[in-house]
Amino acid sequence: MAIALTFIAAVVVRSVQPVLEDMDKELEEAAASLGLAAGRLFPGLSCPTICRLRWSGFAMAFARASGKRLVVFIAGNMPMKTEITPLLIITKLDQYDYAGATAIAVACWCSR
């Protein structure tokens, strides 16, 4: 399950990344010219900006992870008919085939 949650955590990055890219660079330059140390630029300027987005990203990631787990329970396990990727990953993890589960997760992630 930790493997799946690692991939789902990318939702947080997707929600925060556009805001960080659109932040005004002049604001950072002004703070630096006023004496704010380089190590304090991110916690002093960027963190307050992205705080709400971070929590919404975590909420979306949690909802997505919960939804995947629920779909696994609802989906049947008829081979070659109703097998879905999360079900295959959990089956591999139950068989202690971590390499197989990782391979399925990476293949699914790369095919997006």
Coordinates of C-alpha atoms in Angstrom, one line a residue:
M1 CA 0.0 0.0 0.0
A2 CA 2.9 2.3 0.7
I3 CA 4.0 2.0 -3.0
A4 CA 0.6 3.1 -4.2
L5 CA 0.5 6.0 -1.7
T6 CA 3.8 7.2 -2.9
F7 CA 2.5 7.5 -6.5
I8 CA -0.7 9.1 -5.2
A9 CA 1.3 11.7 -3.3
A10 CA 2.2 13.3 -6.6
V11 CA -1.3 14.9 -6.5
V12 CA 0.1 17.2 -3.9
V13 CA 2.9 18.2 -6.2
R14 CA 0.5 18.8 -9.0
S15 CA -1.6 21.2 -6.9
V16 CA 1.4 23.2 -5.6
Q17 CA 3.7 23.3 -8.6
P18 CA 1.7 25.9 -10.7
V19 CA 1.5 28.3 -7.8
L20 CA 5.3 28.1 -7.2
E21 CA 6.0 28.7 -10.9
D22 CA 3.7 31.7 -11.0
M23 CA 5.1 33.4 -7.9
D24 CA 6.5 36.8 -8.6
K25 CA 10.3 36.7 -8.6
E26 CA 10.5 40.4 -7.8
L27 CA 9.0 39.6 -4.4
E28 CA 11.9 37.3 -3.6
E29 CA 14.4 39.8 -5.0
A30 CA 12.9 42.6 -2.9
A31 CA 13.0 40.5 0.3
A32 CA 16.6 39.6 -0.4
S33 CA 17.5 43.2 -1.0
L34 CA 15.9 44.1 2.3
G35 CA 18.2 41.7 4.2
L36 CA 16.2 38.4 4.3
A37 CA 18.7 35.6 4.3
A38 CA 18.7 33.1 1.4
G39 CA 17.8 30.3 3.7
R40 CA 14.7 32.2 4.9
L41 CA 13.3 33.0 1.5
F42 CA 11.3 29.8 1.1
P43 CA 9.9 29.6 4.6
G44 CA 9.2 33.3 4.8
L45 CA 7.6 33.9 1.4
S46 CA 6.6 30.7 -0.3
C47 CA 5.3 28.7 2.6
P48 CA 2.5 31.1 3.6
T49 CA 1.5 31.2 -0.1
I50 CA 1.2 27.5 -0.5
C51 CA -0.1 26.5 2.9
R52 CA -3.7 26.2 1.9
L53 CA -2.8 24.5 -1.3
R54 CA -0.7 21.9 0.5
W55 CA -3.6 20.9 2.7
S56 CA -6.0 20.7 -0.3
G57 CA -3.4 18.5 -2.1
F58 CA -3.1 16.2 0.9
A59 CA -6.9 16.0 1.0
M60 CA -7.1 15.1 -2.7
A61 CA -4.4 12.5 -2.3
F62 CA -6.2 11.0 0.7
A63 CA -9.5 10.9 -1.2
R64 CA -7.8 9.4 -4.2
A65 CA -6.1 6.7 -2.1
S66 CA -9.3 5.9 -0.3
G67 CA -11.2 5.7 -3.6
K68 CA -8.7 3.3 -5.1
R69 CA -9.0 1.1 -2.1
L70 CA -12.8 1.2 -2.3
V71 CA -12.7 0.3 -6.0
V72 CA -10.6 -2.7 -5.2
F73 CA -13.2 -4.0 -2.8
I74 CA -16.1 -3.3 -5.2
A75 CA -14.4 -4.7 -8.3
G76 CA -14.7 -8.4 -8.9
N77 CA -11.8 -10.6 -9.4
M78 CA -12.7 -12.4 -12.6
P79 CA -9.4 -13.0 -14.4
M80 CA -9.2 -11.2 -17.8
K81 CA -12.6 -9.6 -17.2
T82 CA -12.8 -7.4 -14.2
E83 CA -9.2 -7.2 -13.0
I84 CA -8.0 -3.6 -12.4
T85 CA -4.6 -2.2 -11.8
P86 CA -5.0 -1.5 -8.0
L87 CA -6.4 -5.0 -7.6
L88 CA -3.4 -6.5 -9.3
I89 CA -1.0 -4.4 -7.2
I90 CA -2.7 -5.5 -3.9
T91 CA -2.7 -9.1 -5.1
K92 CA 1.0 -8.9 -5.7
L93 CA 1.6 -7.3 -2.3
D94 CA -0.4 -10.1 -0.6
Q95 CA 1.9 -12.6 -2.3
Y96 CA 5.0 -10.6 -1.1
D97 CA 6.0 -10.0 -4.7
Y98 CA 7.2 -6.4 -4.1
A99 CA 9.1 -6.2 -7.4
G100 CA 6.0 -7.2 -9.3
A101 CA 3.8 -4.8 -7.5
T102 CA 6.3 -2.0 -8.1
A103 CA 6.6 -2.9 -11.8
I104 CA 2.8 -2.8 -12.3
A105 CA 2.6 0.6 -10.4
V106 CA 5.4 2.1 -12.5
A107 CA 4.0 0.8 -15.7
C108 CA 0.6 2.2 -14.9
W109 CA 2.1 5.6 -13.8
C110 CA 4.2 5.9 -17.0
S111 CA 1.3 5.1 -19.3
R112 CA -0.7 8.2 -18.2

